Amino acid sequence: MGLTDHIKKIAVIGAGTMGHGIAEVAAYSGYEVYVYDIKQEFLDNALNRIRWSLDKLHSKRMVKEDVDTIMARIKTSLDFEEVVRDADFVIEAVPEKIELKKEIFKRLDELTPQHAILATNTSSLPITEIASATNRPDKVVGMHFFNPPPLMPLVEVIRGEKTSSITMRMTIELAKKFGKQAVTVAKDVPGFIVNRILLRIMSSACWLVTSGNASIEAVDAAARYKLDFPMGVFELADYSGIDVFYYVASAMAERGTKIYDCPLFKEKFEKGEYGVKTGKGFYEYPSPGKYVKPEIPKEAAEDINPVYIIASAINEAAYLISEGIANKYDIDKATMLGLGYPKGILRYADEYGLDTIVNALEELARESGMDDFKPHPYLKEMVNKGLLGVKSGQGFYRYPSYEEEKMENIIIRYEKPIAWILLNRPNKLNALSPKLLSELSTALDKIEENDDIRVVILTGVGRAFSAGADVNSFVGVTPFKATIYSRRFQEITNKIEYFTKPVIMMINGFALGGGMELALSGDFRIASELAMVGQPEINLGIIPGAAGTQRLARLIGASKAKEVIYTGDMYNAYEALEIGMVDKVVPPEHLEEYTRKFALKLAEKPPLALLAAKYAIQLGLETDLWHGEALESRR
Ligand code: COA
């Protein structure tokens, strides 16, 4: 029995950008949703936007239910009382004005049932103060979604001074039922995790420019090409709106957060140059409102050391940890899922080395004369203890020593007795090109010959395991060539199925089409909660061509396999677990450690016995019981 099983009706107050998105998420997650706003036009507009978005998600097969069925769960009204009466959970998403929010919470307290939890989607206002307008501050909580809510997988759950533990747990559980990853913010600090980290990145970037150390272009090139951020720092400000950051930074400063008051942002804000929406910000956009990726040459990053961009954000993370506001896993999850970074900010810290970060902060503090760049005592203490990160084997995380061999699209990491094979085309969601497959085949051969390696873990870099066969390699190919490609791919899956060491598939994100077929050939499939799997080939007018029709049916039975293959639907990790496409689901922050532990357990077993068991089981699946038993006895 879950803590939130009684929640049936959700009320959303405010139908704007965030409100309508939150209502959509709640509705496609199966809840009855009532939405309130002050004008009919706002409500109509919200319903149109929700339908448009649901149509899109449905066409991508990310929601399976019929759009009309989901829409039927959403009711709108101008009558506040009608909306909130009987609500089990309320999410408020009105403009960021404290008096307005307090007034709303006062009325919510009067009109909703005693058990109802009242959540605010504020990004900058204090939860404790909002809660003070009610007689149930223990049931008031922050629930901060990211824009757009249906696509952004993160929710920050914030504890006000009086929020109870049970309210926190229920809100986190509900966020999970919405298909989101929740992170806990244990104290009501301005900006929570993501905005605090991001504003440090922005203020450092800004200082580098205003001090004459770098150009805007150089900073953005370093962010994109050296740190692998999805966008440059100034590009992101343009994309999300310079006005938005200006307001968030001002609200944080008003609440006492010491942060470099960046003149570049102020200047743009005062000129009304907000970025994409006005056609001009730090870059220019020919049609206002339409984002076009600014051209930033790679070479612009040559003279800039990206450590100066991230050091202050790492300092902020150290503050959050040392004050008990957030733990390291949640901080990294928040930076990956809220900002789209390929790894958590603390992983960057460990990779650059904490001594390097502390030195960079000292230099920044000295040159700028600003105290907010000074290294936090927590970081200095880590350095004093020799916890420097990857190079010392321990920083925020522990690092077993390893050696790497890099090919164009594959990395082999030898971490004896485990070998990790990393599919490394993150910008193409690790699509399986002929080149990648041939490197994978070579990697497998090398690992098989290596006596120090007992177990193999195969996974993808970035947000995908693999989104399938590279569709570009099919363009204009003859049926004959397609058959060759299919056969070669089948050979690799066979090689894995009959590999002489156990192969674990660590499904970190999308495993679609050929990506799923690759995963099917392994001995085990351990999936992150963020994984999405499926066989979407039918939507392209083809069928799985790397033994997917065969292995999937053997794994989950013919009817279920037919359902997966005929519909081409995508399944989330828990749906995949239920039908047997994966064996285990793990929160993303624990995926690597869980998989490593499992691999190490297997590595302790006698290799020849493992091999005998594997062959007896695999070959036995292809034959009758008697031959299968004979196989067993011969070994
Ligand atoms: N082959 C080649 N490139 C692929 C690919 C594939 N199977 N899947 C994704 N990519 C590329 C995209 O073209 C894009 O590259 P670009 O930035 O240079 O344009 C990049 O990976 C990111 O993908 P994108 O579609 O922008 O990400 P998204 O988050 O919007 O959507 C998916 C993710 C997985 C839903 C979507 O990429 C998809 O449907 N991919 C195809 C899956 C498929 O049909 N596989 C079976 C092929 S047999």
XYZ file of C-alpha atoms and ligand atoms in Angstrom:
683
model
C 0.000 0.000 0.000
C 1.639 3.242 -1.123
C 1.402 6.510 0.761
C -0.344 8.220 -2.125
C -2.795 5.521 -3.211
C -5.691 7.580 -1.835
C -4.873 10.485 -4.146
C -7.462 10.586 -6.916
C -8.170 14.245 -7.544
C -5.451 16.803 -8.185
C -6.153 20.527 -8.376
C -3.864 22.832 -10.335
C -4.114 26.551 -9.597
C -2.987 28.656 -12.554
C -3.138 27.484 -16.171
C -0.079 29.315 -17.509
C 3.169 27.884 -18.889
C 3.878 25.715 -15.853
C 0.302 25.095 -14.676
C -0.961 23.661 -17.941
C 2.125 21.456 -18.281
C 1.728 20.121 -14.743
C -1.971 19.425 -15.377
C -1.007 17.510 -18.522
C 1.529 15.367 -16.651
C -0.978 14.582 -13.882
C -3.635 13.661 -16.446
C -1.479 11.335 -18.537
C -0.327 9.724 -15.282
C -3.945 8.707 -14.688
C -5.233 11.377 -12.269
C -8.448 13.388 -12.400
C -7.256 16.979 -12.737
C -9.142 20.187 -12.030
C -7.560 23.391 -13.303
C -8.402 26.885 -12.096
C -7.579 30.275 -13.572
C -9.101 33.730 -13.508
C -10.131 34.030 -17.172
C -11.898 31.594 -19.483
C -9.453 32.515 -22.231
C -6.519 31.277 -20.098
C -8.288 27.965 -19.497
C -9.195 27.481 -23.181
C -5.665 28.303 -24.173
C -4.332 25.767 -21.656
C -6.575 23.004 -23.004
C -5.408 23.711 -26.564
C -1.780 23.621 -25.550
C -2.265 20.381 -23.622
C -3.959 18.709 -26.587
C -1.202 19.871 -28.945
C 1.462 18.491 -26.606
C -0.352 15.188 -26.009
C -0.745 14.681 -29.769
C 2.992 15.126 -30.121
C 3.837 12.733 -27.284
C 1.368 10.238 -28.680
C 2.892 10.383 -32.162
C 6.319 9.722 -30.583
C 4.621 6.845 -28.726
C 5.685 8.290 -25.419
C 2.084 8.184 -24.194
C 0.114 5.127 -25.204
C -3.394 6.072 -24.109
C -5.735 7.720 -26.555
C -5.466 11.554 -26.391
C -9.244 12.028 -25.924
C -9.258 9.638 -22.970
C -6.521 11.655 -21.270
C -8.211 14.980 -22.099
C -11.445 13.687 -20.563
C -9.677 13.533 -17.187
C -9.018 17.293 -17.237
C -11.741 19.706 -16.085
C -11.358 23.464 -16.015
C -13.281 26.066 -14.060
C -13.310 29.719 -13.019
C -14.868 28.672 -9.723
C -12.038 28.287 -7.202
C -14.144 26.408 -4.694
C -15.376 23.883 -7.248
C -11.795 23.170 -8.314
C -10.285 22.658 -4.886
C -13.189 21.069 -3.025
C -12.452 17.317 -2.610
C -8.902 17.758 -3.896
C -6.419 15.307 -2.417
C -3.387 17.219 -3.631
C -3.108 20.811 -4.865
C -0.313 22.241 -7.000
C -0.201 26.013 -7.211
C 1.492 27.618 -10.230
C 0.474 31.278 -10.257
C 2.849 34.236 -10.915
C 5.748 34.627 -8.485
C 4.183 37.202 -6.144
C 4.349 36.374 -2.477
C 1.165 38.202 -1.465
C -0.821 36.491 -4.234
C 0.502 33.076 -3.227
C -0.250 33.666 0.441
C -3.801 34.708 -0.361
C -4.295 31.566 -2.442
C -2.881 29.297 0.256
C -5.136 30.905 2.851
C -8.174 30.083 0.726
C -6.879 26.611 -0.049
C -6.520 25.962 3.660
C -10.130 27.001 4.208
C -11.632 25.079 1.296
C -9.699 21.845 0.816
C -10.195 18.668 2.891
C -8.025 18.350 5.999
C -5.837 15.641 4.482
C -4.975 17.595 1.318
C -1.346 18.471 0.682
C -0.760 21.953 -0.669
C 2.259 22.233 -2.962
C 3.698 25.366 -4.531
C 5.608 25.334 -7.794
C 7.566 28.454 -6.881
C 11.135 28.775 -8.112
C 12.210 31.653 -5.918
C 9.838 32.333 -3.016
C 10.155 30.934 0.525
C 7.956 27.903 1.193
C 7.934 28.682 4.914
C 6.377 32.088 4.342
C 3.755 30.721 1.950
C 2.948 28.004 4.501
C 2.504 30.613 7.227
C -0.742 31.704 5.546
C -2.284 28.338 6.441
C -3.125 26.385 9.572
C -1.434 23.320 8.136
C 2.201 24.303 7.478
C 3.138 20.634 7.989
C 1.239 19.841 4.770
C 2.702 22.666 2.669
C 5.634 21.760 0.442
C 7.601 23.037 -2.552
C 7.229 21.029 -5.752
C 9.372 22.674 -8.386
C 8.844 21.422 -11.943
C 10.998 22.408 -14.914
C 9.839 23.817 -18.202
C 8.276 22.106 -20.109
C 6.945 19.722 -17.423
C 6.005 16.840 -19.765
C 9.555 16.598 -21.141
C 11.716 17.563 -18.176
C 12.242 14.527 -15.934
C 13.164 16.426 -12.751
C 11.149 17.725 -9.791
C 12.738 19.447 -6.780
C 10.787 18.727 -3.578
C 11.460 21.411 -0.979
C 10.950 21.197 2.735
C 9.691 24.353 4.447
C 10.555 24.872 8.120
C 7.406 23.080 9.250
C 6.851 20.595 6.425
C 6.465 17.110 7.899
C 8.470 14.076 6.810
C 5.317 12.323 5.683
C 4.400 15.267 3.428
C 7.883 15.109 1.905
C 7.586 11.375 1.322
C 4.137 11.654 -0.196
C 5.208 14.454 -2.545
C 8.243 12.467 -3.673
C 6.072 9.403 -4.244
C 3.582 11.439 -6.269
C 6.410 12.908 -8.374
C 7.481 9.330 -9.105
C 3.934 8.422 -10.103
C 4.141 11.347 -12.523
C 7.142 9.520 -14.054
C 9.567 12.105 -12.623
C 12.802 11.829 -10.709
C 12.507 13.715 -7.437
C 15.375 15.302 -5.526
C 15.056 16.413 -1.918
C 15.907 19.958 -0.877
C 15.962 19.630 2.907
C 16.067 23.355 3.701
C 14.161 26.200 2.173
C 17.124 27.974 0.501
C 16.525 30.429 -2.358
C 17.056 28.849 -5.779
C 17.019 25.272 -4.398
C 19.609 23.102 -6.178
C 19.385 23.717 -9.912
C 19.072 27.502 -9.945
C 21.779 27.891 -7.331
C 24.209 25.808 -9.395
C 23.199 27.480 -12.647
C 23.511 31.004 -11.309
C 27.045 30.256 -10.124
C 27.899 29.057 -13.632
C 26.344 32.195 -15.103
C 28.036 34.586 -12.730
C 31.446 32.981 -13.334
C 30.873 33.096 -17.084
C 29.869 36.729 -16.773
C 32.879 37.635 -14.667
C 35.237 35.973 -17.158
C 33.820 38.268 -19.848
C 33.548 41.526 -17.870
C 37.091 41.095 -16.529
C 38.412 40.763 -20.070
C 39.634 37.190 -19.569
C 37.397 35.733 -22.285
C 34.804 36.620 -24.901
C 31.169 35.490 -24.778
C 31.885 33.212 -27.695
C 34.930 31.662 -26.001
C 32.960 30.893 -22.838
C 30.146 29.333 -24.841
C 32.539 27.331 -27.006
C 34.228 25.957 -23.886
C 30.847 25.070 -22.367
C 29.668 23.305 -25.510
C 32.834 21.597 -26.688
C 35.003 21.150 -23.603
C 32.374 20.597 -20.895
C 29.855 19.013 -23.303
C 26.990 21.130 -21.967
C 23.961 20.992 -24.276
C 24.278 24.755 -24.846
C 26.685 27.589 -24.188
C 26.108 29.557 -20.968
C 25.019 32.794 -22.689
C 23.174 30.790 -25.329
C 21.111 29.195 -22.555
C 20.343 32.621 -21.058
C 19.048 33.712 -24.480
C 17.106 30.482 -24.893
C 15.309 30.601 -21.538
C 15.025 34.401 -21.381
C 17.516 36.841 -19.868
C 14.595 38.453 -18.010
C 13.843 35.110 -16.299
C 17.402 34.796 -14.976
C 17.467 38.436 -14.016
C 14.340 37.997 -11.895
C 15.508 34.728 -10.329
C 18.932 36.209 -9.477
C 17.322 39.356 -8.039
C 14.888 37.303 -5.933
C 17.780 35.218 -4.603
C 19.880 38.311 -3.868
C 16.916 39.901 -2.058
C 16.756 36.841 0.167
C 20.402 37.242 1.079
C 22.254 35.030 -1.416
C 25.554 36.723 -2.195
C 26.037 36.551 -5.912
C 28.034 38.607 -8.418
C 25.678 41.248 -9.768
C 26.498 40.763 -13.425
C 26.402 44.017 -15.420
C 26.050 42.148 -18.740
C 22.702 40.654 -17.724
C 21.523 43.921 -16.224
C 22.384 45.825 -19.399
C 20.530 43.352 -21.633
C 17.575 43.334 -19.265
C 17.309 47.118 -19.211
C 17.510 47.310 -23.003
C 14.693 44.764 -23.290
C 17.003 42.385 -25.173
C 15.790 39.184 -23.555
C 17.162 36.653 -26.045
C 15.264 34.355 -28.406
C 11.846 35.796 -27.531
C 12.812 39.366 -28.535
C 15.087 38.371 -31.431
C 18.202 39.680 -29.710
C 20.087 38.855 -26.550
C 23.737 37.875 -26.427
C 23.193 36.520 -29.950
C 20.757 37.510 -32.699
C 17.761 35.480 -33.907
C 16.277 36.435 -37.300
C 12.672 35.647 -36.309
C 11.871 36.543 -32.690
C 10.510 33.574 -30.756
C 12.264 31.051 -32.985
C 15.446 29.533 -31.649
C 18.233 28.999 -34.157
C 21.401 27.479 -32.758
C 24.070 30.220 -32.803
C 27.178 29.272 -34.750
C 30.066 29.040 -32.354
C 33.353 27.753 -33.769
C 35.198 25.076 -31.800
C 38.459 27.010 -32.069
C 36.994 29.826 -29.972
C 37.434 27.544 -26.945
C 41.169 27.126 -27.465
C 42.427 29.693 -24.953
C 39.972 29.126 -22.136
C 40.208 26.670 -19.287
C 36.653 25.491 -18.502
C 37.531 24.927 -14.863
C 36.901 28.662 -14.296
C 33.332 28.229 -15.559
C 32.419 25.379 -13.214
C 34.555 25.963 -10.087
C 32.045 28.266 -8.425
C 29.159 25.849 -9.077
C 31.196 23.088 -7.409
C 31.762 25.442 -4.484
C 27.996 25.905 -4.260
C 27.470 22.131 -4.297
C 29.950 21.806 -1.427
C 27.906 24.365 0.519
C 24.668 22.446 -0.156
C 26.241 19.200 1.088
C 27.945 20.670 4.135
C 24.730 22.392 5.270
C 22.689 19.189 4.855
C 20.513 20.824 2.183
C 21.051 18.175 -0.485
C 23.071 14.993 -0.832
C 25.667 14.358 -3.540
C 23.447 11.984 -5.532
C 20.591 14.464 -5.668
C 22.909 17.325 -6.614
C 24.296 15.326 -9.516
C 20.875 14.091 -10.546
C 19.575 17.663 -10.476
C 22.407 18.994 -12.653
C 22.037 16.173 -15.163
C 18.253 16.159 -15.411
C 17.581 19.846 -14.741
C 20.404 21.287 -16.832
C 21.051 18.457 -19.288
C 24.747 18.125 -18.396
C 26.205 14.772 -19.456
C 27.424 14.159 -15.904
C 26.793 15.566 -12.449
C 28.649 18.674 -11.286
C 30.449 16.623 -8.614
C 31.673 14.155 -11.247
C 33.194 17.152 -13.068
C 34.806 18.119 -9.758
C 36.286 14.650 -9.326
C 37.540 14.559 -12.892
C 39.220 17.977 -12.801
C 40.574 17.248 -9.331
C 39.486 19.032 -6.165
C 42.912 20.630 -5.721
C 42.554 22.163 -9.193
C 39.079 23.450 -8.305
C 40.278 24.991 -5.030
C 43.222 26.656 -6.799
C 40.908 28.041 -9.491
C 38.568 29.442 -6.831
C 41.427 31.072 -4.963
C 42.627 32.647 -8.190
C 39.113 33.868 -9.041
C 38.630 35.313 -5.547
C 42.009 37.064 -5.710
C 41.546 38.505 -9.188
C 37.934 39.568 -8.750
C 38.226 40.678 -5.148
C 34.912 38.911 -4.517
C 34.353 36.745 -1.466
C 31.701 34.582 -3.125
C 34.445 32.910 -5.173
C 36.416 31.881 -2.061
C 36.697 28.089 -1.717
C 34.285 26.608 0.808
C 36.004 25.032 3.860
C 34.362 21.703 2.958
C 36.310 21.589 -0.325
C 39.554 22.617 1.334
C 39.113 19.920 3.941
C 38.609 17.314 1.236
C 41.848 18.425 -0.420
C 43.681 18.314 2.912
C 42.478 14.759 3.420
C 43.798 13.801 -0.010
C 40.333 13.302 -1.477
C 41.216 14.777 -4.844
C 38.874 12.840 -7.125
C 39.672 10.374 -9.901
C 43.441 10.821 -9.603
C 43.509 9.821 -5.923
C 40.823 7.138 -6.286
C 38.369 9.018 -4.059
C 36.721 12.429 -4.202
C 32.974 12.896 -3.874
C 32.805 9.347 -5.271
C 35.096 6.327 -5.207
C 36.998 5.379 -8.350
C 38.396 1.936 -8.954
C 41.516 2.281 -11.063
C 41.124 1.470 -14.727
C 42.768 1.741 -18.108
C 40.953 2.920 -21.187
C 41.236 2.079 -24.834
C 39.454 4.506 -27.134
C 38.215 3.755 -30.620
C 36.190 6.190 -32.721
C 32.782 5.153 -31.351
C 33.629 2.687 -28.573
C 35.537 2.972 -25.339
C 36.802 -0.139 -23.559
C 37.425 0.437 -19.872
C 39.469 -2.277 -18.237
C 38.567 -2.275 -14.561
C 39.792 -5.740 -13.654
C 38.026 -8.169 -13.406
C 35.351 -6.174 -15.265
C 35.540 -4.749 -18.775
C 33.126 -1.929 -19.572
C 32.189 -1.400 -23.191
C 30.858 2.130 -23.673
C 28.947 2.977 -26.831
C 30.258 6.474 -27.424
C 28.215 8.471 -29.952
C 26.193 10.441 -27.394
C 25.129 13.184 -29.804
C 23.473 10.551 -32.008
C 22.021 8.681 -29.038
C 24.576 5.931 -29.761
C 22.891 4.959 -33.026
C 24.490 1.788 -34.346
C 26.408 2.691 -37.496
C 28.343 -0.001 -39.395
C 31.545 1.573 -38.030
C 30.333 1.370 -34.416
C 29.254 -2.241 -34.883
C 32.556 -3.252 -36.366
C 34.403 -1.603 -33.465
C 32.082 -3.359 -31.025
C 32.938 -6.672 -32.623
C 36.660 -5.940 -32.333
C 36.243 -4.859 -28.711
C 34.476 -8.112 -27.855
C 37.249 -10.166 -29.433
C 39.916 -8.296 -27.504
C 38.116 -8.686 -24.209
C 37.480 -12.383 -24.780
C 41.219 -13.002 -25.126
C 42.029 -11.065 -21.964
C 42.409 -13.495 -19.058
C 42.138 -10.727 -16.450
C 38.573 -10.010 -17.473
C 35.785 -12.175 -16.073
C 32.626 -10.149 -16.795
C 31.581 -7.565 -19.394
C 29.224 -4.628 -18.848
C 27.916 -2.917 -21.971
C 26.324 0.539 -21.734
C 25.957 3.880 -23.501
C 27.498 7.301 -22.906
C 24.966 10.127 -22.401
C 21.186 9.780 -22.282
C 20.837 6.660 -24.410
C 21.938 3.048 -24.304
C 21.315 3.081 -28.050
C 18.418 4.546 -30.067
C 18.823 1.793 -32.645
C 20.318 1.094 -36.013
C 21.614 4.317 -37.539
C 18.728 5.242 -39.825
C 21.119 7.169 -42.083
C 22.897 3.964 -43.033
C 19.661 2.708 -44.659
C 19.150 5.699 -46.905
C 19.239 4.533 -50.543
C 20.635 1.075 -49.775
C 19.568 -1.913 -51.852
C 17.725 -4.834 -50.197
C 20.894 -6.837 -50.758
C 23.043 -4.357 -48.781
C 20.380 -4.175 -46.060
C 20.558 -7.968 -45.725
C 24.342 -7.827 -45.340
C 23.983 -5.170 -42.633
C 21.322 -7.220 -40.867
C 23.408 -10.396 -41.015
C 26.505 -8.657 -39.649
C 24.492 -7.189 -36.809
C 23.012 -10.633 -36.091
C 26.541 -12.050 -35.961
C 27.421 -9.575 -33.240
C 24.345 -10.407 -31.183
C 25.235 -14.092 -31.563
C 28.780 -13.349 -30.507
C 27.432 -11.747 -27.344
C 24.933 -14.509 -26.663
C 27.681 -17.122 -26.896
C 30.380 -14.947 -25.387
C 32.513 -17.001 -23.039
C 32.060 -14.535 -20.165
C 28.822 -13.143 -18.742
C 27.643 -9.961 -20.485
C 25.498 -7.501 -18.523
C 23.538 -4.865 -20.400
C 23.312 -1.682 -18.338
C 20.415 0.197 -19.925
C 21.002 3.811 -18.934
C 18.413 5.472 -21.226
C 16.774 4.809 -24.603
C 17.158 1.222 -25.849
C 15.161 1.230 -29.053
C 15.110 -0.910 -32.169
C 18.579 -2.307 -32.771
C 19.600 -0.907 -29.370
C 17.044 -3.147 -27.685
C 18.088 -6.090 -29.856
C 21.646 -5.590 -28.706
C 20.414 -5.534 -25.103
C 18.440 -8.752 -25.680
C 21.595 -10.653 -26.579
C 23.169 -10.108 -23.148
C 22.759 -12.381 -20.132
C 21.054 -9.684 -17.996
C 19.394 -6.317 -18.509
C 19.687 -3.872 -15.624
C 17.812 -0.655 -16.352
C 17.849 2.852 -14.950
C 14.483 4.294 -13.924
C 15.058 6.672 -16.843
C 15.263 3.889 -19.439
C 12.774 3.806 -22.322
C 12.694 0.637 -24.400
C 10.859 -0.591 -27.461
C 10.967 -2.018 -30.962
C 9.708 0.923 -33.064
C 10.780 -0.529 -36.467
C 7.181 -1.148 -37.558
C 6.686 2.630 -37.675
C 9.341 2.797 -40.389
C 7.691 -0.007 -42.368
C 10.311 -2.582 -41.379
C 10.734 -5.218 -38.660
C 13.547 -5.884 -36.184
C 16.495 -7.277 -38.144
C 19.030 -8.297 -35.521
C 17.193 -11.315 -34.132
C 14.726 -9.140 -32.191
C 11.731 -11.120 -33.431
C 13.413 -14.299 -32.175
C 15.023 -13.302 -28.885
C 12.178 -11.108 -27.674
C 9.662 -13.924 -28.196
C 11.941 -16.351 -26.348
C 12.384 -13.885 -23.500
C 8.835 -12.643 -22.908
C 6.650 -15.066 -24.887
C 5.157 -14.776 -28.345
C 2.053 -12.718 -27.517
C 3.858 -10.048 -25.539
C 6.615 -9.899 -28.168
C 3.969 -9.438 -30.835
C 2.393 -6.624 -28.859
C 5.754 -4.846 -28.497
C 6.711 -5.347 -32.148
C 3.283 -4.793 -33.762
C 2.538 -1.580 -31.831
C 6.059 -0.101 -31.936
C 5.244 1.496 -28.545
C 7.828 2.791 -26.090
C 7.840 1.388 -22.553
C 9.228 3.029 -19.442
C 11.521 1.068 -17.146
C 8.795 -0.229 -14.831
C 6.524 -1.258 -17.706
C 9.511 -3.038 -19.242
C 10.157 -4.821 -15.952
C 6.558 -5.948 -15.743
C 6.598 -7.552 -19.180
C 10.069 -9.003 -18.672
C 12.086 -6.957 -21.147
C 14.426 -5.947 -18.314
C 15.373 -7.846 -15.171
C 15.880 -5.063 -12.667
C 15.183 -1.334 -12.371
C 17.500 0.898 -10.353
C 17.451 4.676 -9.651
C 19.846 6.347 -12.109
C 22.268 7.525 -9.413
C 22.799 3.950 -8.208
C 22.804 2.204 -11.589
C 26.570 2.044 -12.043
C 27.319 0.925 -8.500
C 24.557 -1.674 -8.508
C 25.713 -3.106 -11.831
C 29.355 -3.135 -10.757
C 28.497 -5.025 -7.540
C 26.484 -7.593 -9.459
C 29.310 -8.033 -11.972
C 31.858 -8.468 -9.170
C 29.675 -11.148 -7.605
C 29.701 -13.093 -10.876
C 33.424 -12.498 -11.301
C 34.095 -14.464 -8.108
C 32.579 -17.637 -9.563
C 34.631 -20.250 -11.413
C 34.731 -19.024 -15.048
C 34.502 -22.472 -16.609
C 31.417 -23.359 -14.563
C 29.817 -20.034 -15.534
C 30.534 -20.799 -19.155
C 29.109 -24.326 -18.864
C 25.945 -23.025 -17.213
C 25.536 -20.309 -19.833
C 25.880 -22.712 -22.763
C 23.634 -25.332 -21.172
C 20.910 -22.738 -20.640
C 21.269 -20.966 -24.013
C 21.592 -24.130 -26.104
C 18.916 -25.810 -24.008
C 16.484 -23.072 -25.040
C 16.966 -24.152 -28.652
C 16.339 -27.849 -28.069
C 14.154 -30.373 -26.241
C 14.536 -31.329 -22.587
C 16.388 -34.596 -23.300
C 19.064 -32.999 -25.438
C 19.236 -30.169 -22.954
C 19.856 -32.605 -20.124
C 22.486 -34.351 -22.169
C 24.212 -31.003 -22.634
C 24.181 -30.535 -18.880
C 25.646 -33.973 -18.143
C 28.486 -33.578 -20.620
C 29.864 -30.535 -18.792
N 19.761 6.800 -36.144
C 20.483 7.919 -36.378
N 20.430 9.017 -35.619
C 19.604 8.983 -34.554
C 18.806 7.858 -34.232
C 18.913 6.717 -35.073
N 18.243 5.594 -34.841
N 18.091 8.149 -33.127
C 18.418 9.400 -32.763
N 19.333 9.905 -33.614
C 19.962 11.233 -33.578
C 19.004 12.317 -34.051
O 18.992 12.413 -35.445
C 19.582 13.551 -33.380
O 20.719 13.995 -34.109
P 20.872 15.571 -34.537
O 20.931 16.315 -33.225
O 22.149 15.602 -35.295
O 19.653 15.889 -35.326
C 20.108 13.013 -32.049
O 20.264 11.590 -32.232
C 19.167 13.258 -30.888
O 17.876 12.702 -31.201
P 16.502 13.530 -31.068
O 15.495 12.836 -31.927
O 16.758 14.980 -31.322
O 16.165 13.329 -29.514
P 14.722 13.341 -28.846
O 14.980 13.307 -27.376
O 13.857 14.390 -29.420
O 14.033 11.935 -29.258
C 13.991 9.532 -29.654
C 14.596 10.726 -28.845
C 14.719 8.280 -29.234
C 12.504 9.425 -29.316
C 14.160 9.787 -31.171
O 15.495 10.123 -31.414
C 13.811 8.590 -32.041
O 12.639 8.284 -32.212
N 14.854 7.933 -32.641
C 14.681 6.851 -33.579
C 14.387 5.554 -32.855
C 14.151 4.442 -33.868
O 13.227 4.475 -34.633
N 15.037 3.444 -33.800
C 14.909 2.286 -34.632
C 15.713 2.430 -35.846
S 15.697 0.883 -36.725
